[in-house]
CSV table of C-alpha atoms in Angstrom, one decimal:
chain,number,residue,atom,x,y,z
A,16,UNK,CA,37.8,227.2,54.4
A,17,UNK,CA,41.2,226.8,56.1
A,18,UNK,CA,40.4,226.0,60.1
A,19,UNK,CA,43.7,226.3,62.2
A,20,UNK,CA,41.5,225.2,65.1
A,21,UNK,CA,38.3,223.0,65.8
A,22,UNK,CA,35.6,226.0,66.0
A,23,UNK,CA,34.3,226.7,69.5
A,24,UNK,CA,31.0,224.4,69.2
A,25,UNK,CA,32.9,221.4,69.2
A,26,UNK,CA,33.5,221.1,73.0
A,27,UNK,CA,34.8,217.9,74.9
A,28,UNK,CA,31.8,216.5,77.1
A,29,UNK,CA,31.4,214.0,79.6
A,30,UNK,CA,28.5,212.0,78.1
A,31,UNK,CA,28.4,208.9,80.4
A,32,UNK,CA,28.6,210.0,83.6
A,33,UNK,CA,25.4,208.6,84.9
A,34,UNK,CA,26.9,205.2,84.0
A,35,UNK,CA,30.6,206.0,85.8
A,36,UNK,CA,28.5,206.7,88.7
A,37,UNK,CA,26.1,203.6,88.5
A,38,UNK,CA,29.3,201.2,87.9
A,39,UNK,CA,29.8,202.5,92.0
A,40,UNK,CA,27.0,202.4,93.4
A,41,UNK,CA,25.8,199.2,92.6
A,42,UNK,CA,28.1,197.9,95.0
A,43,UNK,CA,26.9,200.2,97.7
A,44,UNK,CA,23.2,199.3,97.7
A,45,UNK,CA,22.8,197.5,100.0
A,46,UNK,CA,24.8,199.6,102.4
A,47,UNK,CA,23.3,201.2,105.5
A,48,UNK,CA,22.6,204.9,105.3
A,49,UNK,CA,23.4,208.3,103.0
A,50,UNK,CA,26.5,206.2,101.4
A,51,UNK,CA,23.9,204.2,99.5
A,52,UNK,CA,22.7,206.9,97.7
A,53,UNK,CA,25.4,209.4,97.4
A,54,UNK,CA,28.6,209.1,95.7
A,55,UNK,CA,30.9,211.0,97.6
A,56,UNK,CA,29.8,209.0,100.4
A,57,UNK,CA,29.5,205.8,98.6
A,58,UNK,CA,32.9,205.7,97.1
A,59,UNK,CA,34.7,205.4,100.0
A,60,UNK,CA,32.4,202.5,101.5
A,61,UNK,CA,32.6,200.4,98.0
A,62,UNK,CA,36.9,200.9,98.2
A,63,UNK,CA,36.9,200.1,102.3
A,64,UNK,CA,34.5,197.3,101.2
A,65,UNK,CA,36.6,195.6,98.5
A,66,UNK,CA,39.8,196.3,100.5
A,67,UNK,CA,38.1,194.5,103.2
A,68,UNK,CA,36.9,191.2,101.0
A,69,UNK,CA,40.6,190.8,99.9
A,70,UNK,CA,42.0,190.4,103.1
A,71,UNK,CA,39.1,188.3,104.0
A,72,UNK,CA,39.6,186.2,101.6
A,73,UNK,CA,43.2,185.3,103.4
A,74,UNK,CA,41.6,184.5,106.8
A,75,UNK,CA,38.8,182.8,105.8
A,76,UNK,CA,41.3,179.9,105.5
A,77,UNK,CA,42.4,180.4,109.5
A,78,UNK,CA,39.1,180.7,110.7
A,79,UNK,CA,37.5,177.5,108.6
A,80,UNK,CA,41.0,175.5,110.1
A,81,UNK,CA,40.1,176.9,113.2
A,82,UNK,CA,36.3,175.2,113.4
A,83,UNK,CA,37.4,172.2,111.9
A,84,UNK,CA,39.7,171.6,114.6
A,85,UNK,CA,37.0,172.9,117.4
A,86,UNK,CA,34.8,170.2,115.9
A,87,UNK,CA,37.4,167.4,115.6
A,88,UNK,CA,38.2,168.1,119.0
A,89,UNK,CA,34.5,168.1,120.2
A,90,UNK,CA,34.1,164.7,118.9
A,91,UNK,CA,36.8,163.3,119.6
A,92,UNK,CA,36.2,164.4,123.6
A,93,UNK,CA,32.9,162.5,123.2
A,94,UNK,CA,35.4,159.3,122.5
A,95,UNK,CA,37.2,160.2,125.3
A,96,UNK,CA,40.4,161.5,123.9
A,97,UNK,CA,42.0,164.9,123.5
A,98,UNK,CA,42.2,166.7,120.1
A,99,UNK,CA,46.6,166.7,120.2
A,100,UNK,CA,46.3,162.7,121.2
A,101,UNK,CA,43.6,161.9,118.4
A,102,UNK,CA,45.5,163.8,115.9
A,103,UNK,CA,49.0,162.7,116.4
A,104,UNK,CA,47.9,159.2,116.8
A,105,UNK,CA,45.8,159.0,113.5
A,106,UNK,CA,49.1,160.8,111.9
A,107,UNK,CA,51.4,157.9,113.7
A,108,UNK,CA,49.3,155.0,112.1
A,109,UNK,CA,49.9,156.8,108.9
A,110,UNK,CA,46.1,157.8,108.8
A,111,UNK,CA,46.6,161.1,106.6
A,112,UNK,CA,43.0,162.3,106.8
A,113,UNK,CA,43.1,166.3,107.3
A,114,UNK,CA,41.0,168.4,109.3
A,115,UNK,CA,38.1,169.0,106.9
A,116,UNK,CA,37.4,166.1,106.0
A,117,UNK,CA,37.9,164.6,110.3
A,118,UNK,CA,35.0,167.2,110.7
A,119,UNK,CA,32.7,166.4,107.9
A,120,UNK,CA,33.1,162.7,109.3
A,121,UNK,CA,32.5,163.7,112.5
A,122,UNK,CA,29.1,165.4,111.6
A,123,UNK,CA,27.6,163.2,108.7
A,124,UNK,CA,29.4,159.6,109.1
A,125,UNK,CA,29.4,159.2,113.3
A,126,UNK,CA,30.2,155.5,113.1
A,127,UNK,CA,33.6,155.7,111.0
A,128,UNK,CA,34.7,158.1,113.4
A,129,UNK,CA,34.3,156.0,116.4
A,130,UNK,CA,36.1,153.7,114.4
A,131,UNK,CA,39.3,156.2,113.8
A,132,UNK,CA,39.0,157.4,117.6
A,133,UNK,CA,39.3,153.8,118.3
A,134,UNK,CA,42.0,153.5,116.3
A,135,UNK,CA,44.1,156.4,117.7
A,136,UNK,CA,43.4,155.2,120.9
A,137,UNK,CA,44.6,151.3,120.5
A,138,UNK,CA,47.7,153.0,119.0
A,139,UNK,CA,48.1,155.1,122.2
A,140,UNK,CA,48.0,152.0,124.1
A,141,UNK,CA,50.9,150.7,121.9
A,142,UNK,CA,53.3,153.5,122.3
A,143,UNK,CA,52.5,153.2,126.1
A,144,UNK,CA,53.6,150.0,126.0
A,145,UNK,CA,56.6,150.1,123.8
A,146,UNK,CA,57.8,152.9,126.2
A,147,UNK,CA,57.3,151.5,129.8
A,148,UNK,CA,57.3,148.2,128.6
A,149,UNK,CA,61.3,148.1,127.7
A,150,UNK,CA,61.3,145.7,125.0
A,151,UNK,CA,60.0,142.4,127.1
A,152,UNK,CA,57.0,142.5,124.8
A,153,UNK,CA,56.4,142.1,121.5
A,154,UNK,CA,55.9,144.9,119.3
A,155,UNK,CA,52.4,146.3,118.6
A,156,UNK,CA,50.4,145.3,115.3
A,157,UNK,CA,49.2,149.1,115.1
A,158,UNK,CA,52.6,150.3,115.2
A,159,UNK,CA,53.7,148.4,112.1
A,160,UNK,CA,54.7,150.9,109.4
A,161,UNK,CA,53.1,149.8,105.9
A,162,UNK,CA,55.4,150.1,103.0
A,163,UNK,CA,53.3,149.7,99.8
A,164,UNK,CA,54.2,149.3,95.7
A,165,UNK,CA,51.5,151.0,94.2
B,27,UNK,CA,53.9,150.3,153.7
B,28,UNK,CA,51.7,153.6,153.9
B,29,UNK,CA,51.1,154.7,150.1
B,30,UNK,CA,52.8,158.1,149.7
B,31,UNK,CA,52.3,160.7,146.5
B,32,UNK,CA,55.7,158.6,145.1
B,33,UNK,CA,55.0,155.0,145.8
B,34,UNK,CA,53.5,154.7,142.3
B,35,UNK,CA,54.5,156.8,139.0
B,36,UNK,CA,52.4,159.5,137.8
B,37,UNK,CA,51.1,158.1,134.8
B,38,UNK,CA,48.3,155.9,135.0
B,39,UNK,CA,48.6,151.7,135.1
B,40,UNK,CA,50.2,150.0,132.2
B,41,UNK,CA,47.3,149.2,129.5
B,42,UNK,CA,47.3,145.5,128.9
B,43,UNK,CA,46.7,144.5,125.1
B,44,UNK,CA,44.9,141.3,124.5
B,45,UNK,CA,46.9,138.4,123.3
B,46,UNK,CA,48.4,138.6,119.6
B,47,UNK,CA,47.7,135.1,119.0
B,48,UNK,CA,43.9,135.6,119.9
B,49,UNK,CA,43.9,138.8,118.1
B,50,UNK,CA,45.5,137.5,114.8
B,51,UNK,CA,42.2,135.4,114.8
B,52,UNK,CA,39.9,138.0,115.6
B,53,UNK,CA,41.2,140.2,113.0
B,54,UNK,CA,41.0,137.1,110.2
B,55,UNK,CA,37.7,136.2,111.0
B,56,UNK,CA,36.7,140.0,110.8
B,57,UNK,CA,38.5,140.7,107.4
B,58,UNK,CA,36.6,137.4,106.1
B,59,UNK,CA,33.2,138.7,107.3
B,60,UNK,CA,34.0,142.4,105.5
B,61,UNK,CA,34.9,140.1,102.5
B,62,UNK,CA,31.7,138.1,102.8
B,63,UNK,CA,29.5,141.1,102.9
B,64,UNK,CA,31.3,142.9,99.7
B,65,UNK,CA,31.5,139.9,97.6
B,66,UNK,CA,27.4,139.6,98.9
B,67,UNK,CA,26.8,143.2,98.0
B,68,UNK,CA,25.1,144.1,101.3
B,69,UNK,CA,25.8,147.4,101.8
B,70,UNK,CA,24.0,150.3,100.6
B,71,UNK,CA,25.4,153.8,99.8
B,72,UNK,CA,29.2,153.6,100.0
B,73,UNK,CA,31.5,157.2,100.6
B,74,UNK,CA,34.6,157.1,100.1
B,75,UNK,CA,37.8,160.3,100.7
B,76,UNK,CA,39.5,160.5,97.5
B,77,UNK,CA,42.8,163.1,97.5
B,78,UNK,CA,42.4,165.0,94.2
B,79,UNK,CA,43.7,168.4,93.0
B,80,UNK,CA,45.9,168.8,96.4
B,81,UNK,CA,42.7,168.6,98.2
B,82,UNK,CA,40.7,166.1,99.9
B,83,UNK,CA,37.1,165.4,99.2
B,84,UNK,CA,34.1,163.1,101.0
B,85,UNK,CA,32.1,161.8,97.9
B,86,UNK,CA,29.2,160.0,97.1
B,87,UNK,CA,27.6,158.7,93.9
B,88,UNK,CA,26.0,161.3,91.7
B,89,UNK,CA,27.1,164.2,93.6
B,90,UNK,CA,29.3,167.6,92.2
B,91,UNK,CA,32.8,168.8,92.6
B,92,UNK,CA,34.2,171.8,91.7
B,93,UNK,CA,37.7,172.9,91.6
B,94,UNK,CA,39.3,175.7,91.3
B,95,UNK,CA,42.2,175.1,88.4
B,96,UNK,CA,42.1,173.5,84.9
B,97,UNK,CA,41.8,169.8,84.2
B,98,UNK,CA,43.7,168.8,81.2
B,99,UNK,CA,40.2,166.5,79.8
B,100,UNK,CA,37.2,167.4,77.9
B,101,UNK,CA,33.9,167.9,78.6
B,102,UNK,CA,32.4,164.4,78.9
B,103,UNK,CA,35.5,162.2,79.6
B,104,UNK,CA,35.0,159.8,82.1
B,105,UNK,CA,37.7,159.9,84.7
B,106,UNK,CA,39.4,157.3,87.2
B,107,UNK,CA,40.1,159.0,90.5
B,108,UNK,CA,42.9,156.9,92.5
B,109,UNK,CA,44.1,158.3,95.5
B,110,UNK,CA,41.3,156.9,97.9
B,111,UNK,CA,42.0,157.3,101.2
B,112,UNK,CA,38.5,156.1,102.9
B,113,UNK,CA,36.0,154.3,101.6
B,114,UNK,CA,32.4,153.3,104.2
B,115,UNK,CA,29.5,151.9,104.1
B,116,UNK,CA,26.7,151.6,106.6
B,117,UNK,CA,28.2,148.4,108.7
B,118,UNK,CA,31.7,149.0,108.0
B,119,UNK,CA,34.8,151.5,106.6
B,120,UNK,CA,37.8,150.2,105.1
B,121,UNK,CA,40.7,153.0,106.3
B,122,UNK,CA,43.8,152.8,104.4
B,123,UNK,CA,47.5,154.0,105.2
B,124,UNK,CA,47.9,156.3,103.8
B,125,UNK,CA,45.7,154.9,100.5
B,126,UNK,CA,43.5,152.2,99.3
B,127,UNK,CA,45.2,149.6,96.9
B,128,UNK,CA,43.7,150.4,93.1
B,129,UNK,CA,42.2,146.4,93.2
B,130,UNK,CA,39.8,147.7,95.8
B,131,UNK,CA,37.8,150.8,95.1
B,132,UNK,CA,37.0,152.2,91.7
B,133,UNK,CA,36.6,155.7,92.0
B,134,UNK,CA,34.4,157.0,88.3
B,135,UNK,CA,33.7,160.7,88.0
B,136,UNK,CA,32.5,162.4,84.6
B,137,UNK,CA,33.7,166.2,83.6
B,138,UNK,CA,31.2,168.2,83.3
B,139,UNK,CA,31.5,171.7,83.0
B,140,UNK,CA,34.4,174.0,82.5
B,141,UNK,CA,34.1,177.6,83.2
B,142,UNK,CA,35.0,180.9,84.8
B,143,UNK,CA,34.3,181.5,88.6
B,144,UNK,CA,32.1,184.7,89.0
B,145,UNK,CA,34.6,187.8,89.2
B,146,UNK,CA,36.3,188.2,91.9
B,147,UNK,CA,37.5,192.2,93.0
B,148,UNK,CA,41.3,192.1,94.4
B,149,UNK,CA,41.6,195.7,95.6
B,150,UNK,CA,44.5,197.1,97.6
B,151,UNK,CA,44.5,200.6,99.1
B,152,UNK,CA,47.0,202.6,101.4
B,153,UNK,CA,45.2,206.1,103.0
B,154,UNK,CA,46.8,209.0,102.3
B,155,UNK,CA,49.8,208.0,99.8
B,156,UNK,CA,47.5,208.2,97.0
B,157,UNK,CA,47.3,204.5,96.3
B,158,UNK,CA,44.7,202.2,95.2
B,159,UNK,CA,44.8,199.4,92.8
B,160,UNK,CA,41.6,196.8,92.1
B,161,UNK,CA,41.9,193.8,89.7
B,162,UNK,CA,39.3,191.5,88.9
B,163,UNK,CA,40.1,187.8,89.0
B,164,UNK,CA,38.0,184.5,87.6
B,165,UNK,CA,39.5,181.4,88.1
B,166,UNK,CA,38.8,178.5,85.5
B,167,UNK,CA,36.9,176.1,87.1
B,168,UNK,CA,36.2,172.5,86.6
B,169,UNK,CA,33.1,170.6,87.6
B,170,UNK,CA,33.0,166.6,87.9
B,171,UNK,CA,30.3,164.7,88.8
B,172,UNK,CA,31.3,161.4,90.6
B,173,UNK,CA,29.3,158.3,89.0
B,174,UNK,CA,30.0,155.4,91.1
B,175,UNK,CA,32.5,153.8,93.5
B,176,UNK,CA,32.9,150.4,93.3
B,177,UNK,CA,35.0,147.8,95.6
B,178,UNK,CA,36.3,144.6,95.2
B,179,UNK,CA,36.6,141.8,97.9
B,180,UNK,CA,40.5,141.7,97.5
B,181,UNK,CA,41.0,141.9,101.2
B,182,UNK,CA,43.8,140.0,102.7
């Protein structure tokens, strides 16, 4: 028989809209409230939530920086120098440690970090010197910038 | 003379530095003693900060790193990581500026695994303007083990 038309059984279902559904709200179970179970509600949580993770995942690099340096300069203060001298010292006598790995030091190895406080501190007494001092004294041996041929 | 708030300067007396001549010495007999101990092998578990992949790591023998990007090696290469910044033991920490010379510390590492990280959800949404994209990232990833770190008694 000729059909001009698909006959009127043949209807266009949604089939899989338990599974649509599920794809959402497994990202919302462990939410607090109705917007763990219902979808209406639940949509809008799972978007606010990845929405939120994104941007997260930009100032998670402040706020890490952030404790590093809290922790650096918590150390360093037990050494008796401020965070701004350490720092700038260990980058003058071409130390070029950065802030992660000063604080793991500072937690796990505390012996090598006496060791760079010490060193940013002698190098602190040598651009005392070479400022006051006027050029009477010889220059200092921490001071000496190391060219190297690798 | 009474002492007034300008008699002296404001910063504190000039630090006195001991004498170069003495401290030459010091530091020779120090570098020999490092030497002596190396070339003895008494120090136990030796760290070291290697710079690797734009990013600086604290290592130890037999321990994991993972990075974020592709290495251009196979699974199972053995790899020689220059770029040491640090290297310590228990009694003393060799700190270079900026790096280590390569005669000094072997740095050995082992690639692992390469894979995918799990998948990450990049979703951007503006209220009301009918808006809303979501991607879904993974990163390859690379995993080295680090096998040993060896140094040398080249000091000088």
């Amino acid at each position: 028989m000729v059909v001009l038309s698909a006959a009127r059984w043949l209807r266009s279902r949604l089939t899989d809209r338990f599974w649509r559904v599920q794809e959402v709200l497994k990202y919302a179970r462990h939410f607090r409230g109705r917007k763990n179970r219902c979808y209406k509600l639940a949509v809008r949580s799972v978007r606010r939530a990845f929405v939120r993770s994104t941007k997260a995942r930009r100032e998670k690099k402040r706020f890490l920086r952030a404790l590093w340096i809290t922790r650096i300069e918590a150390a360093s203060l037990e050494h008796g120098l401020k965070y701004p001298a350490f720092i700038s010292y260990l980058v003058k006598s071409q130390v070029e440690l950065n802030r992660k790995v000063l604080a793991d030091l500072a937690i796990y190895e505390p012996k090598t970090f006496k060791s760079l406080a010490a060193l940013a501190h002698r190098r602190r007494q040598e651009g005392f010197l070479a400022a006051l001092g006027d050029g009477k004294e010889p220059e200092g041996i921490f001071s000496r910038i190391v060219r190297h041929h690798y | 003379v009474a002492k007034t708030s300008l008699t002296s300067p404001p910063w504190p007396e000039m630090p006195k530095l001991p004498d170069p001549v003495e401290e030459a010495k010091y530091h020779a007999e120090v570098v020999q003693k490092v030497n002596g101990m190396i070339s003895a092998g008494q120090y136990g578990r030796l760290f070291a900060v290697v710079h690797f992949a734009s990013k600086q790591w604290k290592i130890t023998s037999e321990d994991l790193i993972m990075m974020d990007n592709v290495l251009e090696a196979e699974c199972g290469d053995r790899i020689r990581l220059e770029k040491v910044l640090l290297v310590g033991a228990d009694d003393f920490t060799l700190i270079g500026r900026p790096l280590l010379g390569k005669d000094l510390v072997r740095v050995e590492a082992t690639v692992i695994e390469k894979t995918e990280s799990w998948p990450k959800i990049n979703m951007r949404f503006w209220k009301r303007h009918n808006y809303q994209r979501k991607k879904i990232i993974t990163n390859p990833q690379t995993i080295l083990r680090i096998n040993t770190i060896e140094i040398y008694p080249s000091l000088s």
